[in-house]
Amino acid sequence: MSDKNNRKPGVSRPQGERDDRGFGEELFRQAPRGSGLFSVRQPILQPQQPPSRSGGVFDVSGTDCVETTRVTKLAPAKIEAPAEACLVQIYGPEIGKRYALDTPTFTIGRDISNSIVVDLDNVSRRHCALSNRGGKIYVSDLGSTNGTFLNGEELLEERLLSTGDLIKIGGAIFKFLYGGNVEALYYEEIYQMTIIDGLTQVNNKRYFLEFLEREMSRCRRYERDLSLLMFDIDHFKRVNDTYGHLAGDAVLRELGALFKTRVRREECFARYGGEEFALVLPETGLKAARQCGERFCSLVAEHEFIFEDTVIPTTISIGVAAMLPDTADTAQFIKLADDQLYRAKHEGRNRVCGPW
């Protein structure tokens, strides 16, 4: 037997002697979870004295052998973990707030027992639920009074969510984000909320004012045409009173979608506030701006705005203004178009007015 095997407890190891078993066990204990390192005990003959070589054959007789631990690296098991998912409130009482979907079931409603509490009168006590199954997120309505809407359509059965989906619950809208880069998506969404209106998904007033100021400066510098259209929905208060505020939201959202696809990239279409919108037309004179306004006016009057199988008659009034050499700033330019808008309303609505 070797000195090592006969060593009494408490006696130190001679200097330079290696404890291979202790090394393997320590490595196993320190191996991070999921690293693929597993301890496998295998007897390995390690001679303490070099074996002799005779006739090309190693002679290991008479040598002391010890049992050591070999640490074998195995391929980690391929377990597909669900990517991170969250909801971001982009419209409602807590705009910008993020909610991680880290539980099997997630509920939204007015009652304080819900995972997300939305304290609005048009939200049911238990409004809708999200389920995490197999790394995928599903949404379903819980028999709410006003319904749950996914990307503008009422949710009639459980649906699988995709990143970027919009969930409307009463007067609140949530955006679903999903994927390995959810953190980057969240910060991008926060930036978008500074320039995009949450309800209509068109540019907001802040972006509109910055865009208009830039275009006015360019117009002065290069002596280019610049026109502005201000318009709002006729009798919008009547829509809310007759059909409800959810119907009014639906009209605003559909109007935004209707115009958004018909605006050129170099133009700016924005929600100015309430039911009022604005359209900036660079490189466009008064005559072309009037024609554009008349097309939009006819487009809205002929379009069917439907909410819960009910057609909501909708028209708009438009005021048109062109930038003049003495137009000092954005406020004055907006007032020129606003004055024409009020004139269109006083003359009977559903029309376009301007200085022609």
CSV table of C-alpha atoms in Angstrom, one decimal:
chain,number,residue,atom,x,y,z
A,1,MET,CA,0.0,0.0,0.0
A,2,SER,CA,1.2,3.5,-0.7
A,3,ASP,CA,1.9,6.1,1.9
A,4,LYS,CA,-1.0,8.1,0.6
A,5,ASN,CA,-3.5,5.3,1.4
A,6,ASN,CA,-1.9,4.7,4.8
A,7,ARG,CA,-1.9,8.4,5.8
A,8,LYS,CA,-3.6,9.0,9.1
A,9,PRO,CA,-6.4,11.6,9.4
A,10,GLY,CA,-5.1,15.0,10.2
A,11,VAL,CA,-1.7,14.4,8.7
A,12,SER,CA,-0.8,16.9,6.0
A,13,ARG,CA,-0.1,15.8,2.4
A,14,PRO,CA,3.6,16.0,1.4
A,15,GLN,CA,4.4,19.1,-0.7
A,16,GLY,CA,3.9,18.7,-4.4
A,17,GLU,CA,1.5,15.7,-4.1
A,18,ARG,CA,-1.7,16.2,-6.0
A,19,ASP,CA,-5.2,15.3,-4.7
A,20,ASP,CA,-6.9,14.5,-8.0
A,21,ARG,CA,-10.1,13.3,-6.3
A,22,GLY,CA,-10.5,16.5,-4.4
A,23,PHE,CA,-9.8,18.5,-7.5
A,24,GLY,CA,-12.6,16.7,-9.4
A,25,GLU,CA,-15.1,17.0,-6.6
A,26,GLU,CA,-14.4,20.7,-6.2
A,27,LEU,CA,-14.8,21.3,-9.9
A,28,PHE,CA,-18.1,19.5,-9.8
A,29,ARG,CA,-19.3,21.6,-6.9
A,30,GLN,CA,-18.3,24.8,-8.5
A,31,ALA,CA,-19.6,24.0,-12.0
A,32,PRO,CA,-22.4,26.5,-12.8
A,33,ARG,CA,-25.9,25.0,-13.3
A,34,GLY,CA,-26.6,24.4,-17.0
A,35,SER,CA,-22.9,24.3,-17.9
A,36,GLY,CA,-23.0,20.7,-18.9
A,37,LEU,CA,-20.4,19.6,-16.3
A,38,PHE,CA,-21.2,16.3,-14.5
A,39,SER,CA,-19.0,14.3,-12.1
A,40,VAL,CA,-18.4,10.8,-13.4
A,41,ARG,CA,-16.4,8.5,-11.1
A,42,GLN,CA,-14.1,6.2,-13.1
A,43,PRO,CA,-11.1,4.2,-11.7
A,44,ILE,CA,-8.0,5.4,-13.5
A,45,LEU,CA,-4.6,3.8,-13.0
A,46,GLN,CA,-2.1,6.5,-12.4
A,47,PRO,CA,1.3,5.1,-11.4
A,48,GLN,CA,3.2,7.1,-8.8
A,49,GLN,CA,6.5,5.7,-10.1
A,50,PRO,CA,7.2,5.6,-13.8
A,51,PRO,CA,6.8,2.1,-15.2
A,52,SER,CA,9.8,0.3,-16.7
A,53,ARG,CA,9.9,-0.4,-20.4
A,54,SER,CA,11.2,-3.8,-21.5
A,55,GLY,CA,11.1,-5.0,-25.1
A,56,GLY,CA,8.7,-2.2,-26.1
A,57,VAL,CA,6.2,-3.2,-23.4
A,58,PHE,CA,5.4,-1.2,-20.3
A,59,ASP,CA,5.7,-3.1,-17.0
A,60,VAL,CA,3.4,-1.7,-14.4
A,61,SER,CA,3.9,-4.4,-11.9
A,62,GLY,CA,5.0,-3.2,-8.5
A,63,THR,CA,3.7,0.3,-9.0
A,64,ASP,CA,1.2,1.9,-6.7
A,65,CYS,CA,-2.1,2.9,-8.3
A,66,VAL,CA,-4.7,5.3,-7.0
A,67,GLU,CA,-8.3,5.9,-8.0
A,68,THR,CA,-9.1,9.5,-9.2
A,69,THR,CA,-12.2,11.3,-10.4
A,70,ARG,CA,-12.4,12.3,-14.0
A,71,VAL,CA,-14.7,15.2,-14.9
A,72,THR,CA,-16.3,14.6,-18.2
A,73,LYS,CA,-18.1,17.4,-20.1
A,74,LEU,CA,-21.4,16.3,-21.6
A,75,ALA,CA,-23.5,18.1,-24.1
A,76,PRO,CA,-26.2,20.1,-22.2
A,77,ALA,CA,-29.8,18.9,-22.6
A,78,LYS,CA,-31.6,21.0,-25.2
A,79,ILE,CA,-34.6,22.4,-23.3
A,80,GLU,CA,-36.4,25.2,-25.1
A,81,ALA,CA,-37.1,27.9,-22.5
A,82,PRO,CA,-39.9,30.4,-23.2
A,83,ALA,CA,-38.7,33.8,-24.2
A,84,GLU,CA,-39.4,36.8,-22.0
A,85,ALA,CA,-42.8,38.3,-22.6
A,86,CYS,CA,-44.4,41.5,-21.3
A,87,LEU,CA,-47.3,43.9,-21.7
A,88,VAL,CA,-46.7,47.7,-22.0
A,89,GLN,CA,-49.6,50.1,-21.4
A,90,ILE,CA,-49.5,52.5,-24.3
A,91,TYR,CA,-52.9,54.2,-23.7
A,92,GLY,CA,-54.7,54.6,-20.4
A,93,PRO,CA,-54.2,55.6,-16.8
A,94,GLU,CA,-50.7,54.2,-16.3
A,95,ILE,CA,-49.1,54.8,-19.7
A,96,GLY,CA,-45.6,53.4,-20.2
A,97,LYS,CA,-45.9,50.8,-17.4
A,98,ARG,CA,-44.5,47.4,-18.1
A,99,TYR,CA,-45.9,44.1,-16.8
A,100,ALA,CA,-43.8,40.9,-17.1
A,101,LEU,CA,-45.9,37.8,-18.0
A,102,ASP,CA,-44.0,35.5,-15.7
A,103,THR,CA,-46.8,33.4,-14.3
A,104,PRO,CA,-48.9,30.6,-15.9
A,105,THR,CA,-52.1,32.7,-15.8
A,106,PHE,CA,-52.4,36.5,-15.8
A,107,THR,CA,-55.7,38.4,-15.4
A,108,ILE,CA,-56.7,42.0,-16.2
A,109,GLY,CA,-59.7,43.8,-14.7
A,110,ARG,CA,-61.0,46.4,-12.3
A,111,ASP,CA,-60.9,44.2,-9.2
A,112,ILE,CA,-57.8,44.5,-7.0
A,113,SER,CA,-57.3,40.7,-7.1
A,114,ASN,CA,-56.2,40.9,-10.8
A,115,SER,CA,-52.6,40.7,-11.9
A,116,ILE,CA,-53.1,44.1,-13.7
A,117,VAL,CA,-55.7,46.4,-12.2
A,118,VAL,CA,-57.3,48.9,-14.6
A,119,ASP,CA,-59.4,51.3,-12.6
A,120,LEU,CA,-61.8,52.5,-15.4
A,121,ASP,CA,-65.6,52.3,-15.4
A,122,ASN,CA,-65.7,50.6,-18.8
A,123,VAL,CA,-63.5,47.8,-17.6
A,124,SER,CA,-65.1,44.7,-16.0
A,125,ARG,CA,-64.1,43.3,-12.6
A,126,ARG,CA,-62.4,40.4,-14.3
A,127,HIS,CA,-62.1,41.4,-17.9
A,128,CYS,CA,-59.6,39.1,-19.7
A,129,ALA,CA,-56.9,36.5,-19.1
A,130,LEU,CA,-53.5,35.6,-20.6
A,131,SER,CA,-52.2,32.1,-20.3
A,132,ASN,CA,-48.6,30.9,-20.7
A,133,ARG,CA,-48.5,27.4,-22.2
A,134,GLY,CA,-45.4,25.9,-23.7
A,135,GLY,CA,-43.7,29.2,-24.0
A,136,LYS,CA,-46.5,30.7,-26.0
A,137,ILE,CA,-49.0,33.4,-24.7
A,138,TYR,CA,-52.7,33.1,-25.3
A,139,VAL,CA,-55.4,35.8,-24.6
A,140,SER,CA,-59.1,35.2,-23.9
A,141,ASP,CA,-62.0,37.3,-22.8
A,142,LEU,CA,-63.7,36.5,-19.4
A,143,GLY,CA,-67.2,37.4,-20.4
A,144,SER,CA,-66.6,41.2,-20.0
A,145,THR,CA,-69.4,43.7,-20.5
A,146,ASN,CA,-67.6,45.8,-23.2
A,147,GLY,CA,-65.5,43.0,-24.7
A,148,THR,CA,-61.8,42.6,-25.3
A,149,PHE,CA,-60.3,43.7,-28.7
A,150,LEU,CA,-57.2,42.3,-30.3
A,151,ASN,CA,-55.8,44.6,-33.0
A,152,GLY,CA,-59.2,46.3,-33.4
A,153,GLU,CA,-61.3,43.1,-33.6
A,154,GLU,CA,-63.4,41.8,-30.8
A,155,LEU,CA,-62.0,38.7,-29.2
A,156,LEU,CA,-64.6,35.9,-29.5
A,157,GLU,CA,-62.3,33.0,-28.7
A,158,GLU,CA,-58.9,32.4,-27.3
A,159,ARG,CA,-56.1,33.7,-29.6
A,160,LEU,CA,-52.4,33.2,-29.7
A,161,LEU,CA,-50.5,36.5,-29.3
A,162,SER,CA,-47.6,37.7,-31.5
A,163,THR,CA,-45.2,40.4,-30.7
A,164,GLY,CA,-46.6,43.9,-31.4
A,165,ASP,CA,-50.2,42.9,-30.9
A,166,LEU,CA,-52.5,45.5,-29.4
A,167,ILE,CA,-55.0,44.5,-26.7
A,168,LYS,CA,-57.8,47.0,-25.9
A,169,ILE,CA,-59.6,46.7,-22.6
A,170,GLY,CA,-62.1,49.4,-22.0
A,171,GLY,CA,-60.3,52.7,-22.2
A,172,ALA,CA,-56.8,51.1,-21.9
A,173,ILE,CA,-54.5,49.7,-24.6
A,174,PHE,CA,-51.7,47.3,-24.0
A,175,LYS,CA,-48.9,46.3,-26.5
A,176,PHE,CA,-47.6,42.7,-26.3
A,177,LEU,CA,-43.8,42.3,-26.6
A,178,TYR,CA,-42.2,38.9,-26.9
A,179,GLY,CA,-38.7,37.6,-27.7
A,180,GLY,CA,-35.1,37.5,-26.5
A,181,ASN,CA,-34.7,41.2,-27.2
A,182,VAL,CA,-37.7,42.3,-25.2
A,183,GLU,CA,-35.7,44.9,-23.3
A,184,ALA,CA,-34.7,46.7,-26.5
A,185,LEU,CA,-38.3,46.4,-27.7
A,186,TYR,CA,-39.6,48.0,-24.5
A,187,TYR,CA,-37.3,51.0,-24.8
A,188,GLU,CA,-38.2,51.4,-28.4
A,189,GLU,CA,-41.8,51.4,-27.5
A,190,ILE,CA,-41.2,54.1,-24.8
A,191,TYR,CA,-39.6,56.2,-27.5
A,192,GLN,CA,-42.5,55.6,-29.9
A,193,MET,CA,-45.0,56.7,-27.2
A,194,THR,CA,-43.3,60.2,-27.2
A,195,ILE,CA,-44.2,60.6,-30.9
A,196,ILE,CA,-47.2,58.3,-31.6
A,197,ASP,CA,-50.7,58.6,-30.3
A,198,GLY,CA,-51.6,55.4,-28.4
A,199,LEU,CA,-55.3,55.2,-29.6
A,200,THR,CA,-55.0,56.0,-33.3
A,201,GLN,CA,-51.4,54.9,-33.9
A,202,VAL,CA,-50.7,58.1,-35.9
A,203,ASN,CA,-48.2,60.9,-35.0
A,204,ASN,CA,-49.1,62.9,-31.9
A,205,LYS,CA,-49.3,66.7,-31.4
A,206,ARG,CA,-45.7,66.9,-30.2
A,207,TYR,CA,-44.3,65.3,-33.3
A,208,PHE,CA,-46.6,67.4,-35.5
A,209,LEU,CA,-45.4,70.7,-34.0
A,210,GLU,CA,-41.7,69.7,-34.4
A,211,PHE,CA,-42.3,68.6,-38.0
A,212,LEU,CA,-44.2,71.8,-38.9
A,213,GLU,CA,-41.5,74.0,-37.5
A,214,ARG,CA,-38.8,72.2,-39.5
A,215,GLU,CA,-40.9,72.5,-42.7
A,216,MET,CA,-41.6,76.2,-42.1
A,217,SER,CA,-37.8,76.8,-41.8
A,218,ARG,CA,-37.1,74.9,-45.0
A,219,CYS,CA,-40.0,76.7,-46.8
A,220,ARG,CA,-38.5,80.1,-46.0
A,221,ARG,CA,-34.9,79.0,-46.9
A,222,TYR,CA,-35.7,77.5,-50.3
A,223,GLU,CA,-38.9,79.5,-51.0
A,224,ARG,CA,-41.0,76.3,-51.3
A,225,ASP,CA,-44.8,75.8,-51.0
A,226,LEU,CA,-46.2,74.5,-47.7
A,227,SER,CA,-49.8,73.9,-46.9
A,228,LEU,CA,-51.6,72.8,-43.7
A,229,LEU,CA,-55.0,71.0,-43.3
A,230,MET,CA,-56.8,71.1,-39.9
A,231,PHE,CA,-59.9,68.9,-39.6
A,232,ASP,CA,-62.1,67.3,-37.0
A,233,ILE,CA,-65.1,64.9,-36.9
A,234,ASP,CA,-68.5,66.5,-37.2
A,235,HIS,CA,-70.8,66.1,-34.1
A,236,PHE,CA,-68.3,63.8,-32.4
A,237,LYS,CA,-69.9,64.5,-29.0
A,238,ARG,CA,-73.2,63.1,-30.4
A,239,VAL,CA,-71.3,60.0,-31.4
A,240,ASN,CA,-70.1,59.5,-27.9
A,241,ASP,CA,-73.5,60.3,-26.3
A,242,THR,CA,-75.5,58.0,-28.7
A,243,TYR,CA,-73.2,55.0,-29.2
A,244,GLY,CA,-70.8,55.3,-26.2
A,245,HIS,CA,-67.2,56.3,-25.7
A,246,LEU,CA,-65.9,52.9,-26.9
A,247,ALA,CA,-67.7,53.5,-30.2
A,248,GLY,CA,-66.1,57.0,-30.3
A,249,ASP,CA,-62.7,55.5,-29.8
A,250,ALA,CA,-63.4,53.0,-32.6
A,251,VAL,CA,-64.3,55.8,-35.0
A,252,LEU,CA,-61.1,57.7,-34.1
A,253,ARG,CA,-59.0,54.6,-34.6
A,254,GLU,CA,-60.5,53.7,-37.9
A,255,LEU,CA,-60.2,57.3,-39.2
A,256,GLY,CA,-56.5,57.2,-38.3
A,257,ALA,CA,-56.0,53.9,-40.2
A,258,LEU,CA,-58.0,55.2,-43.2
A,259,PHE,CA,-55.8,58.3,-43.6
A,260,LYS,CA,-52.5,56.7,-42.6
A,261,THR,CA,-52.2,54.6,-45.7
A,262,ARG,CA,-53.0,57.5,-48.0
A,263,VAL,CA,-50.3,59.9,-46.7
A,264,ARG,CA,-46.9,60.1,-48.4
A,265,ARG,CA,-43.7,59.6,-46.4
A,266,GLU,CA,-42.6,63.2,-46.7
A,267,GLU,CA,-46.0,64.4,-45.3
A,268,CYS,CA,-47.1,64.4,-41.6
A,269,PHE,CA,-50.5,63.2,-40.5
A,270,ALA,CA,-51.2,63.6,-36.8
A,271,ARG,CA,-53.8,63.6,-34.1
A,272,TYR,CA,-53.8,67.2,-32.8
A,273,GLY,CA,-56.2,66.6,-29.9
A,274,GLY,CA,-59.6,65.0,-29.1
A,275,GLU,CA,-61.3,64.5,-32.5
A,276,GLU,CA,-59.1,67.1,-34.3
A,277,PHE,CA,-56.4,66.0,-36.8
A,278,ALA,CA,-53.7,67.8,-38.8
A,279,LEU,CA,-52.0,67.2,-42.1
A,280,VAL,CA,-48.8,69.0,-43.3
A,281,LEU,CA,-48.2,69.0,-47.0
A,282,PRO,CA,-44.7,70.1,-48.0
A,283,GLU,CA,-44.1,71.2,-51.6
A,284,THR,CA,-47.9,71.6,-52.0
A,285,GLY,CA,-49.7,74.8,-53.0
A,286,LEU,CA,-53.1,75.9,-52.1
A,287,LYS,CA,-54.9,74.4,-55.1
A,288,ALA,CA,-53.4,70.9,-54.6
A,289,ALA,CA,-54.1,71.1,-50.9
A,290,ARG,CA,-57.7,71.9,-51.5
A,291,GLN,CA,-58.0,68.9,-53.9
A,292,CYS,CA,-56.4,66.7,-51.2
A,293,GLY,CA,-58.9,68.0,-48.6
A,294,GLU,CA,-61.9,67.3,-50.9
A,295,ARG,CA,-60.7,63.7,-51.5
A,296,PHE,CA,-60.4,63.1,-47.8
A,297,CYS,CA,-63.8,64.7,-47.1
A,298,SER,CA,-65.4,62.4,-49.6
A,299,LEU,CA,-63.5,59.4,-48.4
A,300,VAL,CA,-64.8,59.7,-44.9
A,301,ALA,CA,-68.4,60.4,-46.0
A,302,GLU,CA,-68.5,57.3,-48.1
A,303,HIS,CA,-66.8,55.0,-45.6
A,304,GLU,CA,-68.8,52.8,-43.3
A,305,PHE,CA,-67.7,53.1,-39.7
A,306,ILE,CA,-69.0,50.0,-38.0
A,307,PHE,CA,-68.9,49.3,-34.3
A,308,GLU,CA,-70.6,46.2,-32.9
A,309,ASP,CA,-72.6,45.7,-36.1
A,310,THR,CA,-73.9,49.3,-35.9
A,311,VAL,CA,-73.0,51.7,-38.7
A,312,ILE,CA,-72.0,55.1,-37.3
A,313,PRO,CA,-72.5,57.9,-39.9
A,314,THR,CA,-69.4,60.1,-39.9
A,315,THR,CA,-68.2,63.2,-41.7
A,316,ILE,CA,-65.4,65.7,-41.3
A,317,SER,CA,-64.9,69.4,-41.8
A,318,ILE,CA,-61.5,70.7,-43.1
A,319,GLY,CA,-59.8,74.0,-43.0
A,320,VAL,CA,-56.9,74.7,-45.4
A,321,ALA,CA,-54.1,77.3,-45.2
A,322,ALA,CA,-50.9,78.0,-47.1
A,323,MET,CA,-47.8,79.5,-45.5
A,324,LEU,CA,-47.4,83.2,-46.3
A,325,PRO,CA,-44.2,85.3,-46.3
A,326,ASP,CA,-45.4,87.0,-43.1
A,327,THR,CA,-46.4,83.8,-41.3
A,328,ALA,CA,-44.2,84.2,-38.1
A,329,ASP,CA,-44.4,80.8,-36.4
A,330,THR,CA,-46.3,77.5,-36.0
A,331,ALA,CA,-49.0,79.0,-33.8
A,332,GLN,CA,-49.9,81.6,-36.4
A,333,PHE,CA,-49.9,79.1,-39.2
A,334,ILE,CA,-52.2,76.7,-37.2
A,335,LYS,CA,-54.6,79.6,-36.5
A,336,LEU,CA,-54.9,80.4,-40.2
A,337,ALA,CA,-56.0,76.8,-40.8
A,338,ASP,CA,-58.2,76.7,-37.7
A,339,ASP,CA,-60.1,79.8,-38.8
A,340,GLN,CA,-60.9,78.1,-42.0
A,341,LEU,CA,-62.0,74.9,-40.1
A,342,TYR,CA,-64.5,76.9,-38.0
A,343,ARG,CA,-65.8,78.6,-41.1
A,344,ALA,CA,-66.4,75.1,-42.7
A,345,LYS,CA,-68.4,74.1,-39.6
A,346,HIS,CA,-70.5,77.3,-39.6
A,347,GLU,CA,-71.3,76.8,-43.3
A,348,GLY,CA,-72.8,73.4,-42.7
A,349,ARG,CA,-70.0,70.9,-42.0
A,350,ASN,CA,-68.8,68.1,-44.3
A,351,ARG,CA,-66.9,70.5,-46.5
A,352,VAL,CA,-63.5,72.1,-47.2
A,353,CYS,CA,-62.8,75.8,-46.7
A,354,GLY,CA,-59.8,77.9,-47.5
A,355,PRO,CA,-58.6,81.4,-48.7
A,356,TRP,CA,-59.6,80.9,-52.4
